[in-house]
């Protein structure tokens, strides 16, 4: 490599590192903390689902006993993990051989005496779940939920861990109970899932990938129940919204009732023998909970797609050899309305396409900003703006755009730079989402991680 190019590359890497540190890297984001005293998260891991309780019980016993589990990565008093594994890539495979010899504690007689660190190899850069070969992926819902299928698409062969709430999925990753979380952020019919945008800001996880799933809804009821008997339909609010017109078109005179997730509604109908109630859920949920499919493909649009993001404790290294997307959140506290215009121009002038822009009111939740002298100030912002753009953080166009945006915003954070799922939004959902992308086996039947 000619010297000039090498110098440019080094300067580029230094700049990238600086930007990542400033805007998203764990060592950099230390400067921005949640202040909300009414924060509901501490200590609540959710206990409503039997499966979740069982997973937790199993996982905590594993963490206490297993030599390759939490003993090598104890939580710090603050609850933060002490050191980062190299977040390897986005494919969810790999092992923890690098750490095991050093961390398991006891050196065998045959072990080499030298304490010199051995060089990293390519294998060291692969994902390193600390508790066996299967990646544990948290999702919101119960088995049969679309999120479970999304976890299976994102990480084939993963062990899917059901969580009763979105916050629980975030916490499961933060507390090393799961390695990743897969959460819905937007749907082609129902729009954004605002709760998850808020949680992305309030937690310290990084977006490391995205998956788009065709969502094919069915109307499910107990065997023998006919549509005319129905007085109620229950499901996740997004699913109810996605089927609104079709429910009316089917001539159903039913009340709509919101449930935590689609498969949970199916389970509820089955477990309580509700003969006047149907659930909107997947064909897989019908199989799992012994329900019959009264109507198939009841979403109002045949190309109903939900976009999920994959979250991890560490960001992945952005690359330029395949299409990447970057998600940021920013706010400004200055007078005037031109800031948003300036931000959008920073992308437009560099020919960077935006794929999403979302604003969320944020008036009552201060954010703590820390200056170079480590003095913190509580800042109230009217709105937070979330933007997804089609460029990698390794791309100098993206680095320059963010450097410019930083000049006229008061708060800026990179939520993640990750490979794009190239599945077109308009892909037909001709069958249940799980048929093209089989979901992982139910957590309860999965083999325990090797210790
Ligand atoms: O309830 C489920 O099955 C989910 O996975 C949640 C969810 C959502 O939150 O949007 C996911 C996909 C569908 O859009 C409907 C519901």
CSV table of C-alpha atoms and ligand atoms in Angstrom, one decimal:
chain,number,residue,atom,x,y,z
A,1,UNK,CA,0.0,0.0,0.0
A,2,UNK,CA,1.5,3.4,-0.9
A,3,UNK,CA,2.4,5.5,2.1
A,4,UNK,CA,-0.2,8.1,1.4
A,5,UNK,CA,-3.0,5.5,1.3
A,6,UNK,CA,-1.8,3.9,4.4
A,7,UNK,CA,-1.8,7.2,6.2
A,8,UNK,CA,-5.2,8.0,4.9
A,9,UNK,CA,-6.5,4.6,6.0
A,10,UNK,CA,-5.0,5.1,9.5
A,11,UNK,CA,-6.5,8.5,9.8
A,12,UNK,CA,-9.8,7.1,8.6
A,13,UNK,CA,-9.7,4.3,11.2
A,14,UNK,CA,-8.8,6.8,13.9
A,15,UNK,CA,-11.6,9.0,12.9
A,16,UNK,CA,-14.0,6.1,12.8
A,17,UNK,CA,-12.9,5.0,16.3
A,18,UNK,CA,-13.4,8.5,17.6
A,19,UNK,CA,-16.8,8.7,16.1
A,20,UNK,CA,-17.8,5.3,17.5
A,21,UNK,CA,-16.4,6.2,20.9
A,22,UNK,CA,-18.2,9.6,20.8
A,23,UNK,CA,-21.5,8.3,19.6
A,24,UNK,CA,-22.0,4.7,20.5
A,25,UNK,CA,-19.1,2.8,21.8
A,26,UNK,CA,-19.5,1.6,25.4
A,27,UNK,CA,-16.5,3.5,26.5
A,28,UNK,CA,-17.8,6.6,25.0
A,29,UNK,CA,-21.4,6.4,25.9
A,30,UNK,CA,-20.5,6.4,29.6
A,31,UNK,CA,-21.0,10.1,29.3
A,32,UNK,CA,-24.7,9.9,28.7
A,33,UNK,CA,-27.0,8.3,31.3
A,34,UNK,CA,-30.6,7.8,32.1
A,35,UNK,CA,-31.8,10.0,34.9
A,36,UNK,CA,-35.4,8.9,35.1
A,37,UNK,CA,-35.9,8.1,38.8
A,38,UNK,CA,-39.1,6.3,38.1
A,39,UNK,CA,-37.3,3.9,35.9
A,40,UNK,CA,-39.2,0.6,36.1
A,41,UNK,CA,-36.3,-1.7,35.2
A,42,UNK,CA,-34.2,-2.5,38.2
A,43,UNK,CA,-34.7,-5.9,39.5
A,44,UNK,CA,-37.7,-6.8,37.5
A,45,UNK,CA,-37.0,-9.7,35.3
A,46,UNK,CA,-40.6,-10.6,34.8
A,47,UNK,CA,-42.3,-13.7,36.3
A,48,UNK,CA,-45.5,-14.0,34.5
A,49,UNK,CA,-44.6,-16.7,32.1
A,50,UNK,CA,-43.9,-20.2,33.3
A,51,UNK,CA,-41.4,-20.7,30.5
A,52,UNK,CA,-39.6,-17.6,31.4
A,53,UNK,CA,-39.4,-18.5,35.0
A,54,UNK,CA,-38.1,-21.9,34.1
A,55,UNK,CA,-35.5,-20.4,31.8
A,56,UNK,CA,-34.4,-17.9,34.5
A,57,UNK,CA,-34.1,-20.6,37.1
A,58,UNK,CA,-32.1,-22.8,34.8
A,59,UNK,CA,-29.9,-19.9,33.6
A,60,UNK,CA,-29.1,-18.6,37.1
A,61,UNK,CA,-28.2,-22.0,38.4
A,62,UNK,CA,-25.9,-22.3,35.3
A,63,UNK,CA,-24.4,-18.9,36.0
A,64,UNK,CA,-23.6,-19.8,39.5
A,65,UNK,CA,-22.2,-23.3,38.9
A,66,UNK,CA,-20.8,-23.4,35.4
A,67,UNK,CA,-17.1,-22.8,35.0
A,68,UNK,CA,-17.6,-21.2,31.6
A,69,UNK,CA,-20.5,-19.1,32.6
A,70,UNK,CA,-20.7,-16.1,34.9
A,71,UNK,CA,-17.8,-17.1,36.9
A,72,UNK,CA,-15.6,-15.8,34.2
A,73,UNK,CA,-17.6,-12.7,33.6
A,74,UNK,CA,-19.1,-11.6,36.9
A,75,UNK,CA,-21.3,-8.6,36.9
A,76,UNK,CA,-19.7,-5.6,38.3
A,77,UNK,CA,-21.4,-4.0,41.3
A,78,UNK,CA,-23.0,-1.6,38.9
A,79,UNK,CA,-24.4,-4.5,37.1
A,80,UNK,CA,-22.3,-3.9,34.0
A,81,UNK,CA,-20.3,-6.7,32.5
A,82,UNK,CA,-16.6,-6.1,33.2
A,83,UNK,CA,-15.1,-6.6,29.8
A,84,UNK,CA,-16.3,-6.9,26.3
A,85,UNK,CA,-16.1,-9.9,24.1
A,86,UNK,CA,-15.1,-8.9,20.6
A,87,UNK,CA,-18.5,-8.7,18.9
A,88,UNK,CA,-17.6,-10.7,16.0
A,89,UNK,CA,-20.0,-10.6,13.3
A,90,UNK,CA,-23.6,-10.8,12.6
A,91,UNK,CA,-24.1,-14.5,12.0
A,92,UNK,CA,-24.4,-15.7,15.6
A,93,UNK,CA,-22.0,-18.6,15.4
A,94,UNK,CA,-18.8,-19.3,17.3
A,95,UNK,CA,-17.3,-20.3,20.6
A,96,UNK,CA,-15.4,-19.1,23.6
A,97,UNK,CA,-12.2,-21.1,23.4
A,98,UNK,CA,-9.9,-18.0,23.7
A,99,UNK,CA,-11.2,-17.2,27.1
A,100,UNK,CA,-11.8,-20.6,28.5
A,101,UNK,CA,-8.2,-21.7,29.0
A,102,UNK,CA,-7.3,-18.4,30.7
A,103,UNK,CA,-10.4,-17.9,32.8
A,104,UNK,CA,-11.4,-21.3,34.0
A,105,UNK,CA,-8.9,-20.7,36.6
A,106,UNK,CA,-7.0,-23.8,37.2
A,107,UNK,CA,-3.9,-24.3,35.0
A,108,UNK,CA,-3.1,-27.9,34.4
A,109,UNK,CA,0.4,-29.4,34.8
A,110,UNK,CA,0.6,-29.8,31.0
A,111,UNK,CA,-0.2,-26.2,30.4
A,112,UNK,CA,2.6,-24.1,28.9
A,113,UNK,CA,4.5,-22.0,31.5
A,114,UNK,CA,4.7,-18.9,29.4
A,115,UNK,CA,2.3,-16.1,30.4
A,116,UNK,CA,2.8,-14.2,27.2
A,117,UNK,CA,-0.4,-13.4,25.5
A,118,UNK,CA,-0.9,-15.4,22.3
A,119,UNK,CA,-1.8,-13.5,19.2
A,120,UNK,CA,-5.4,-13.2,18.3
A,121,UNK,CA,-6.5,-15.5,15.4
A,122,UNK,CA,-9.5,-15.2,13.1
A,123,UNK,CA,-11.3,-17.7,15.3
A,124,UNK,CA,-11.1,-15.3,18.3
A,125,UNK,CA,-13.2,-12.8,16.4
A,126,UNK,CA,-16.2,-15.1,16.2
A,127,UNK,CA,-19.1,-14.8,18.6
A,128,UNK,CA,-18.4,-16.0,22.0
A,129,UNK,CA,-21.5,-16.9,24.0
A,130,UNK,CA,-20.2,-17.8,27.5
A,131,UNK,CA,-22.4,-20.7,28.2
A,132,UNK,CA,-22.2,-23.3,25.5
A,133,UNK,CA,-22.4,-23.5,21.7
A,134,UNK,CA,-26.0,-22.2,21.2
A,135,UNK,CA,-26.6,-18.6,21.1
A,136,UNK,CA,-29.4,-17.5,23.4
A,137,UNK,CA,-31.8,-15.0,21.9
A,138,UNK,CA,-34.4,-13.2,23.9
A,139,UNK,CA,-37.7,-12.2,22.3
A,140,UNK,CA,-41.0,-10.8,23.5
A,141,UNK,CA,-43.9,-13.2,23.6
A,142,UNK,CA,-44.4,-16.9,24.0
A,143,UNK,CA,-43.6,-19.8,21.6
A,144,UNK,CA,-45.5,-19.3,18.3
A,145,UNK,CA,-45.0,-15.5,18.3
A,146,UNK,CA,-43.7,-13.9,15.2
A,147,UNK,CA,-40.8,-12.6,17.2
A,148,UNK,CA,-39.7,-16.2,17.9
A,149,UNK,CA,-39.7,-16.9,14.1
A,150,UNK,CA,-37.7,-13.7,13.6
A,151,UNK,CA,-35.2,-14.9,16.2
A,152,UNK,CA,-34.9,-18.1,14.2
A,153,UNK,CA,-34.4,-16.2,11.0
A,154,UNK,CA,-31.8,-13.9,12.5
A,155,UNK,CA,-29.9,-16.7,14.3
A,156,UNK,CA,-30.6,-20.2,12.9
A,157,UNK,CA,-30.2,-22.9,15.6
A,158,UNK,CA,-30.4,-20.4,18.4
A,159,UNK,CA,-32.0,-21.1,21.7
A,160,UNK,CA,-35.0,-18.7,21.8
A,161,UNK,CA,-35.8,-17.3,25.2
A,162,UNK,CA,-39.4,-16.0,25.6
A,163,UNK,CA,-39.8,-12.8,27.6
A,164,UNK,CA,-43.1,-11.3,28.8
A,165,UNK,CA,-42.2,-7.7,28.0
A,166,UNK,CA,-39.8,-5.9,25.7
A,167,UNK,CA,-37.9,-4.5,28.7
A,168,UNK,CA,-37.3,-8.0,30.0
A,169,UNK,CA,-35.7,-8.9,26.6
A,170,UNK,CA,-33.4,-5.8,26.9
A,171,UNK,CA,-32.5,-6.8,30.5
A,172,UNK,CA,-31.9,-10.4,29.7
A,173,UNK,CA,-29.1,-9.3,27.4
A,174,UNK,CA,-27.7,-6.7,29.7
A,175,UNK,CA,-27.6,-9.2,32.5
A,176,UNK,CA,-25.9,-11.9,30.3
A,177,UNK,CA,-28.9,-14.2,30.6
A,178,UNK,CA,-29.2,-14.0,26.8
A,179,UNK,CA,-26.6,-13.1,24.2
A,180,UNK,CA,-29.0,-11.2,21.8
A,181,UNK,CA,-32.5,-9.8,21.7
A,182,UNK,CA,-34.6,-9.7,18.6
A,183,UNK,CA,-37.4,-7.1,18.8
A,184,UNK,CA,-39.9,-5.6,16.3
A,185,UNK,CA,-39.5,-1.9,15.4
A,186,UNK,CA,-41.8,-1.3,12.5
A,187,UNK,CA,-44.5,-3.0,10.4
A,188,UNK,CA,-45.5,-2.2,6.8
A,189,UNK,CA,-49.2,-1.8,7.8
A,190,UNK,CA,-49.2,-0.8,11.5
A,191,UNK,CA,-46.1,1.5,11.5
A,192,UNK,CA,-43.6,1.9,14.2
A,193,UNK,CA,-43.5,0.0,17.5
A,194,UNK,CA,-42.8,3.1,19.6
A,195,UNK,CA,-42.1,1.3,22.8
A,196,UNK,CA,-39.0,-0.2,21.3
A,197,UNK,CA,-37.7,3.1,20.1
A,198,UNK,CA,-38.0,4.5,23.6
A,199,UNK,CA,-36.3,1.4,25.0
A,200,UNK,CA,-33.4,1.6,22.6
A,201,UNK,CA,-32.6,5.0,24.0
A,202,UNK,CA,-33.0,4.1,27.6
A,203,UNK,CA,-30.8,1.0,27.4
A,204,UNK,CA,-27.2,0.5,26.4
A,205,UNK,CA,-27.6,-2.2,23.8
A,206,UNK,CA,-26.4,-1.9,20.2
A,207,UNK,CA,-28.2,-2.8,17.0
A,208,UNK,CA,-26.1,-5.5,15.3
A,209,UNK,CA,-28.5,-6.6,12.6
A,210,UNK,CA,-32.0,-6.5,11.2
A,211,UNK,CA,-34.5,-9.1,9.8
A,212,UNK,CA,-37.7,-8.5,7.9
A,213,UNK,CA,-40.4,-11.1,8.3
A,214,UNK,CA,-43.5,-11.6,6.2
A,215,UNK,CA,-46.4,-11.8,8.8
A,216,UNK,CA,-49.2,-14.0,7.8
A,217,UNK,CA,-52.1,-13.9,10.3
A,218,UNK,CA,-54.7,-16.6,11.0
A,219,UNK,CA,-58.0,-16.4,12.9
A,220,UNK,CA,-57.8,-19.2,15.5
A,221,UNK,CA,-60.5,-20.7,17.7
A,222,UNK,CA,-61.1,-23.9,19.7
A,223,UNK,CA,-62.0,-26.9,17.6
A,224,UNK,CA,-65.7,-27.0,16.7
A,225,UNK,CA,-66.2,-23.2,17.2
A,226,UNK,CA,-67.8,-21.4,14.3
A,227,UNK,CA,-67.3,-17.8,13.3
A,228,UNK,CA,-70.9,-17.0,14.2
A,229,UNK,CA,-70.3,-17.9,17.8
A,230,UNK,CA,-67.6,-15.3,18.2
A,231,UNK,CA,-68.1,-12.2,20.3
A,232,UNK,CA,-64.5,-11.3,20.9
A,233,UNK,CA,-61.1,-11.4,19.1
A,234,UNK,CA,-57.9,-11.0,21.0
A,235,UNK,CA,-54.3,-10.4,19.9
A,236,UNK,CA,-51.3,-8.1,20.0
A,237,UNK,CA,-52.5,-4.5,19.2
A,238,UNK,CA,-50.3,-4.5,16.0
A,239,UNK,CA,-51.9,-7.7,14.8
A,240,UNK,CA,-55.4,-6.3,15.5
A,241,UNK,CA,-54.5,-3.2,13.6
A,242,UNK,CA,-53.1,-5.2,10.7
A,243,UNK,CA,-56.4,-7.2,10.3
A,244,UNK,CA,-58.9,-4.5,11.1
A,245,UNK,CA,-60.5,-4.3,7.6
A,246,UNK,CA,-60.6,-8.0,7.1
A,247,UNK,CA,-62.3,-8.6,10.5
A,248,UNK,CA,-65.1,-6.2,9.4
A,249,UNK,CA,-65.2,-7.8,5.9
A,250,UNK,CA,-65.6,-11.2,7.5
A,251,UNK,CA,-68.8,-9.9,9.0
A,252,UNK,CA,-67.6,-10.6,12.6
A,253,UNK,CA,-69.5,-8.7,15.3
A,254,UNK,CA,-66.7,-8.9,17.8
A,255,UNK,CA,-65.0,-6.7,20.4
A,256,UNK,CA,-61.2,-6.4,20.0
A,257,UNK,CA,-59.1,-7.1,23.0
A,258,UNK,CA,-55.4,-6.4,23.2
A,259,UNK,CA,-53.0,-9.1,24.4
A,260,UNK,CA,-49.3,-9.0,25.1
A,261,UNK,CA,-48.5,-11.0,22.0
A,262,UNK,CA,-50.3,-13.0,19.3
A,263,UNK,CA,-49.3,-16.5,20.4
A,264,UNK,CA,-50.1,-15.5,24.0
A,265,UNK,CA,-53.6,-14.7,22.9
A,266,UNK,CA,-53.9,-18.2,21.3
A,267,UNK,CA,-52.6,-19.8,24.4
A,268,UNK,CA,-55.1,-17.9,26.5
A,269,UNK,CA,-58.0,-19.0,24.4
A,270,UNK,CA,-56.9,-22.6,24.5
A,271,UNK,CA,-56.0,-22.7,28.3
A,272,UNK,CA,-59.3,-21.1,29.3
A,273,UNK,CA,-61.6,-23.0,26.9
A,274,UNK,CA,-63.0,-19.7,25.5
A,275,UNK,CA,-65.6,-20.8,23.0
A,276,UNK,CA,-66.8,-17.2,22.2
A,277,UNK,CA,-63.3,-15.9,21.6
A,278,UNK,CA,-60.8,-16.1,18.7
A,279,UNK,CA,-57.2,-15.2,18.6
A,280,UNK,CA,-55.2,-13.7,15.7
A,281,UNK,CA,-51.9,-15.5,15.5
A,282,UNK,CA,-49.6,-17.6,13.4
A,283,UNK,CA,-50.4,-21.1,12.0
A,284,UNK,CA,-47.6,-22.4,14.2
A,285,UNK,CA,-49.4,-21.0,17.3
A,286,UNK,CA,-52.5,-23.0,16.2
A,287,UNK,CA,-50.4,-26.1,16.1
A,288,UNK,CA,-48.8,-25.4,19.5
A,289,UNK,CA,-52.0,-24.6,21.4
A,290,UNK,CA,-54.4,-27.1,19.6
A,291,UNK,CA,-56.6,-24.5,17.9
A,292,UNK,CA,-58.3,-24.7,14.5
A,293,UNK,CA,-57.7,-22.1,11.7
A,294,UNK,CA,-61.0,-20.4,11.0
A,295,UNK,CA,-59.5,-18.1,8.4
A,296,UNK,CA,-56.1,-17.9,6.9
A,297,UNK,CA,-54.2,-14.8,5.6
A,298,UNK,CA,-56.4,-12.3,7.3
A,299,UNK,CA,-53.9,-9.4,7.3
A,300,UNK,CA,-55.3,-6.4,5.3
A,301,UNK,CA,-52.4,-6.4,2.9
A,302,UNK,CA,-50.9,-9.6,1.5
A,303,UNK,CA,-47.4,-8.1,1.8
A,304,UNK,CA,-47.5,-7.5,5.5
A,305,UNK,CA,-43.9,-7.3,6.7
A,306,UNK,CA,-42.4,-6.6,10.2
A,307,UNK,CA,-38.9,-5.4,10.6
A,308,UNK,CA,-37.0,-6.6,13.7
A,309,UNK,CA,-33.6,-5.5,15.0
A,310,UNK,CA,-31.1,-7.7,16.7
A,311,UNK,CA,-29.5,-6.2,19.8
A,312,UNK,CA,-26.2,-7.1,21.6
A,313,UNK,CA,-24.1,-5.8,24.4
A,314,UNK,CA,-21.3,-4.9,22.0
A,315,UNK,CA,-21.5,-3.2,18.5
A,316,UNK,CA,-20.2,-5.0,15.5
A,317,UNK,CA,-17.3,-3.7,13.5
A,318,UNK,CA,-18.8,-1.8,10.5
A,319,UNK,CA,-17.7,-2.9,7.1
A,320,UNK,CA,-18.0,-1.7,3.5
A,321,UNK,CA,-18.0,-5.0,1.6
A,322,UNK,CA,-21.8,-5.4,1.8
A,323,UNK,CA,-24.7,-3.0,2.2
A,324,UNK,CA,-24.9,-1.6,5.7
A,325,UNK,CA,-27.5,0.5,7.5
A,326,UNK,CA,-26.8,2.8,10.4
A,327,UNK,CA,-29.3,3.9,13.0
A,328,UNK,CA,-28.9,7.1,15.0
A,329,UNK,CA,-30.9,9.1,17.5
A,330,UNK,CA,-30.4,12.9,18.1
A,331,UNK,CA,-31.9,15.9,19.7
A,332,UNK,CA,-31.3,19.6,19.8
A,333,UNK,CA,-32.1,22.2,22.4
A,334,UNK,CA,-31.6,25.3,20.4
A,335,UNK,CA,-34.2,27.7,19.2
A,336,UNK,CA,-35.4,27.4,15.6
A,337,UNK,CA,-36.7,24.8,13.4
A,338,UNK,CA,-33.9,24.4,10.9
A,339,UNK,CA,-31.9,21.8,12.7
A,340,UNK,CA,-33.9,18.9,11.3
A,341,UNK,CA,-33.5,20.4,7.8
A,342,UNK,CA,-29.7,20.7,8.4
A,343,UNK,CA,-29.5,17.1,9.5
A,344,UNK,CA,-31.3,15.8,6.5
A,345,UNK,CA,-29.2,18.0,4.2
A,346,UNK,CA,-26.0,16.4,5.7
A,347,UNK,CA,-27.2,13.1,4.3
A,348,UNK,CA,-28.7,14.5,1.1
A,349,UNK,CA,-25.5,16.3,0.1
A,350,UNK,CA,-23.6,13.0,0.4
A,351,UNK,CA,-26.2,11.0,-1.5
A,352,UNK,CA,-26.9,8.9,1.5
A,353,UNK,CA,-30.5,7.5,1.4
A,354,UNK,CA,-32.6,7.6,4.6
A,355,UNK,CA,-34.8,4.6,5.1
A,356,UNK,CA,-36.6,5.8,8.2
A,357,UNK,CA,-37.2,8.9,10.3
A,358,UNK,CA,-39.2,8.8,13.5
A,359,UNK,CA,-39.7,11.5,16.2
A,360,UNK,CA,-40.7,10.7,19.8
A,361,UNK,CA,-41.8,13.3,22.4
A,362,UNK,CA,-39.2,13.3,25.2
A,363,UNK,CA,-40.1,16.4,27.3
A,364,UNK,CA,-40.5,14.7,30.6
A,365,UNK,CA,-37.5,12.4,30.6
A,366,UNK,CA,-34.2,14.2,31.1
A,367,UNK,CA,-31.0,12.9,29.6
A,368,UNK,CA,-27.7,13.4,31.5
A,369,UNK,CA,-25.0,14.9,29.3
A,370,UNK,CA,-21.4,14.9,30.6
A,371,UNK,CA,-18.8,17.4,29.4
A,372,UNK,CA,-15.1,16.8,29.0
A,373,UNK,CA,-14.5,17.6,32.7
A,374,UNK,CA,-17.0,14.9,33.6
A,375,UNK,CA,-19.5,17.4,34.9
A,376,UNK,CA,-23.1,16.2,34.2
A,377,UNK,CA,-26.1,18.3,33.3
A,378,UNK,CA,-29.7,17.1,33.0
A,379,UNK,CA,-31.1,18.1,29.7
A,380,UNK,CA,-34.7,18.2,28.6
A,381,UNK,CA,-35.3,17.7,24.9
A,382,UNK,CA,-38.7,18.2,23.4
A,383,UNK,CA,-38.2,15.5,20.8
A,384,UNK,CA,-35.8,12.7,20.0
A,385,UNK,CA,-35.3,12.0,16.3
A,386,UNK,CA,-34.4,8.5,15.1
A,387,UNK,CA,-33.0,8.2,11.6
A,388,UNK,CA,-31.9,5.0,9.7
A,389,UNK,CA,-29.6,5.6,6.7
A,390,UNK,CA,-28.1,3.4,4.1
A,391,UNK,CA,-24.4,3.6,4.8
A,392,UNK,CA,-21.9,1.9,7.0
A,393,UNK,CA,-20.0,3.8,9.8
A,394,UNK,CA,-16.9,2.6,8.0
A,395,UNK,CA,-17.9,4.7,5.0
A,396,UNK,CA,-16.3,8.2,5.1
A,397,UNK,CA,-19.5,9.7,3.8
A,398,UNK,CA,-21.3,8.5,6.9
A,399,UNK,CA,-18.4,9.7,9.2
A,400,UNK,CA,-18.4,13.1,7.6
A,401,UNK,CA,-22.2,13.4,7.8
A,402,UNK,CA,-22.2,12.6,11.5
A,403,UNK,CA,-19.3,14.9,12.2
A,404,UNK,CA,-21.3,17.7,10.6
A,405,UNK,CA,-24.5,16.7,12.4
A,406,UNK,CA,-22.7,16.8,15.7
A,407,UNK,CA,-22.0,20.5,15.1
A,408,UNK,CA,-25.7,21.5,15.3
A,409,UNK,CA,-27.2,18.9,17.6
A,410,UNK,CA,-26.9,18.7,21.4
A,411,UNK,CA,-27.2,15.0,21.7
A,412,UNK,CA,-26.2,12.3,19.2
A,413,UNK,CA,-25.9,8.6,19.6
A,414,UNK,CA,-25.2,5.8,17.1
A,415,UNK,CA,-27.5,3.0,17.9
A,416,UNK,CA,-25.7,0.6,15.5
A,417,UNK,CA,-24.2,0.1,12.1
A,418,UNK,CA,-25.2,-3.3,10.7
A,419,UNK,CA,-25.8,-5.4,7.6
A,420,UNK,CA,-29.0,-4.7,5.8
A,421,UNK,CA,-31.6,-7.4,5.3
A,422,UNK,CA,-32.1,-7.1,1.6
A,423,UNK,CA,-35.5,-8.9,1.6
A,424,UNK,CA,-37.9,-6.5,-0.3
A,425,UNK,CA,-40.7,-5.1,1.8
A,426,UNK,CA,-43.2,-6.1,-0.8
A,427,UNK,CA,-42.2,-9.8,-0.7
A,428,UNK,CA,-45.5,-11.8,-0.8
A,429,UNK,CA,-46.4,-13.6,2.4
A,430,UNK,CA,-47.9,-16.5,0.7
A,431,UNK,CA,-47.6,-18.8,3.7
A,432,UNK,CA,-47.1,-18.5,7.4
A,433,UNK,CA,-43.9,-16.7,8.2
A,434,UNK,CA,-42.5,-19.8,9.9
A,435,UNK,CA,-42.7,-21.9,6.8
A,436,UNK,CA,-39.9,-20.2,4.9
A,437,UNK,CA,-37.9,-19.5,8.0
A,438,UNK,CA,-38.6,-22.2,10.5
A,439,UNK,CA,-38.5,-20.9,14.0
A,440,UNK,CA,-36.0,-22.3,16.5
A,441,UNK,CA,-37.2,-25.2,18.6
A,442,UNK,CA,-39.2,-24.1,21.6
A,443,UNK,CA,-36.9,-23.2,24.5
A,444,UNK,CA,-38.3,-25.8,26.8
A,445,UNK,CA,-37.3,-28.6,24.4
A,446,UNK,CA,-33.9,-27.3,23.6
A,447,UNK,CA,-30.8,-29.1,24.8
A,448,UNK,CA,-29.2,-27.4,27.8
A,449,UNK,CA,-26.0,-25.6,26.9
A,450,UNK,CA,-22.9,-27.7,27.5
A,451,UNK,CA,-20.9,-26.6,30.5
B,1,LIG,O1,-47.1,-10.9,19.0
B,1,LIG,C1,-46.3,-11.3,18.3
B,1,LIG,O2,-46.3,-12.5,17.8
B,1,LIG,C2,-45.1,-10.5,18.0
B,1,LIG,O3,-44.1,-11.1,17.7
B,1,LIG,C3,-45.2,-9.0,18.1
B,1,LIG,C4,-45.5,-8.3,16.8
B,1,LIG,C5,-45.3,-6.8,17.0
B,1,LIG,O4,-45.0,-6.3,18.0
B,1,LIG,O5,-45.5,-6.1,16.0
B,1,LIG,C6,-44.7,-8.8,15.7
B,1,LIG,C7,-45.1,-9.0,14.5
B,1,LIG,C8,-46.4,-8.7,14.1
B,1,LIG,O6,-46.4,-7.4,13.5
B,1,LIG,C9,-47.4,-8.6,15.2
B,1,LIG,C10,-46.9,-8.5,16.5
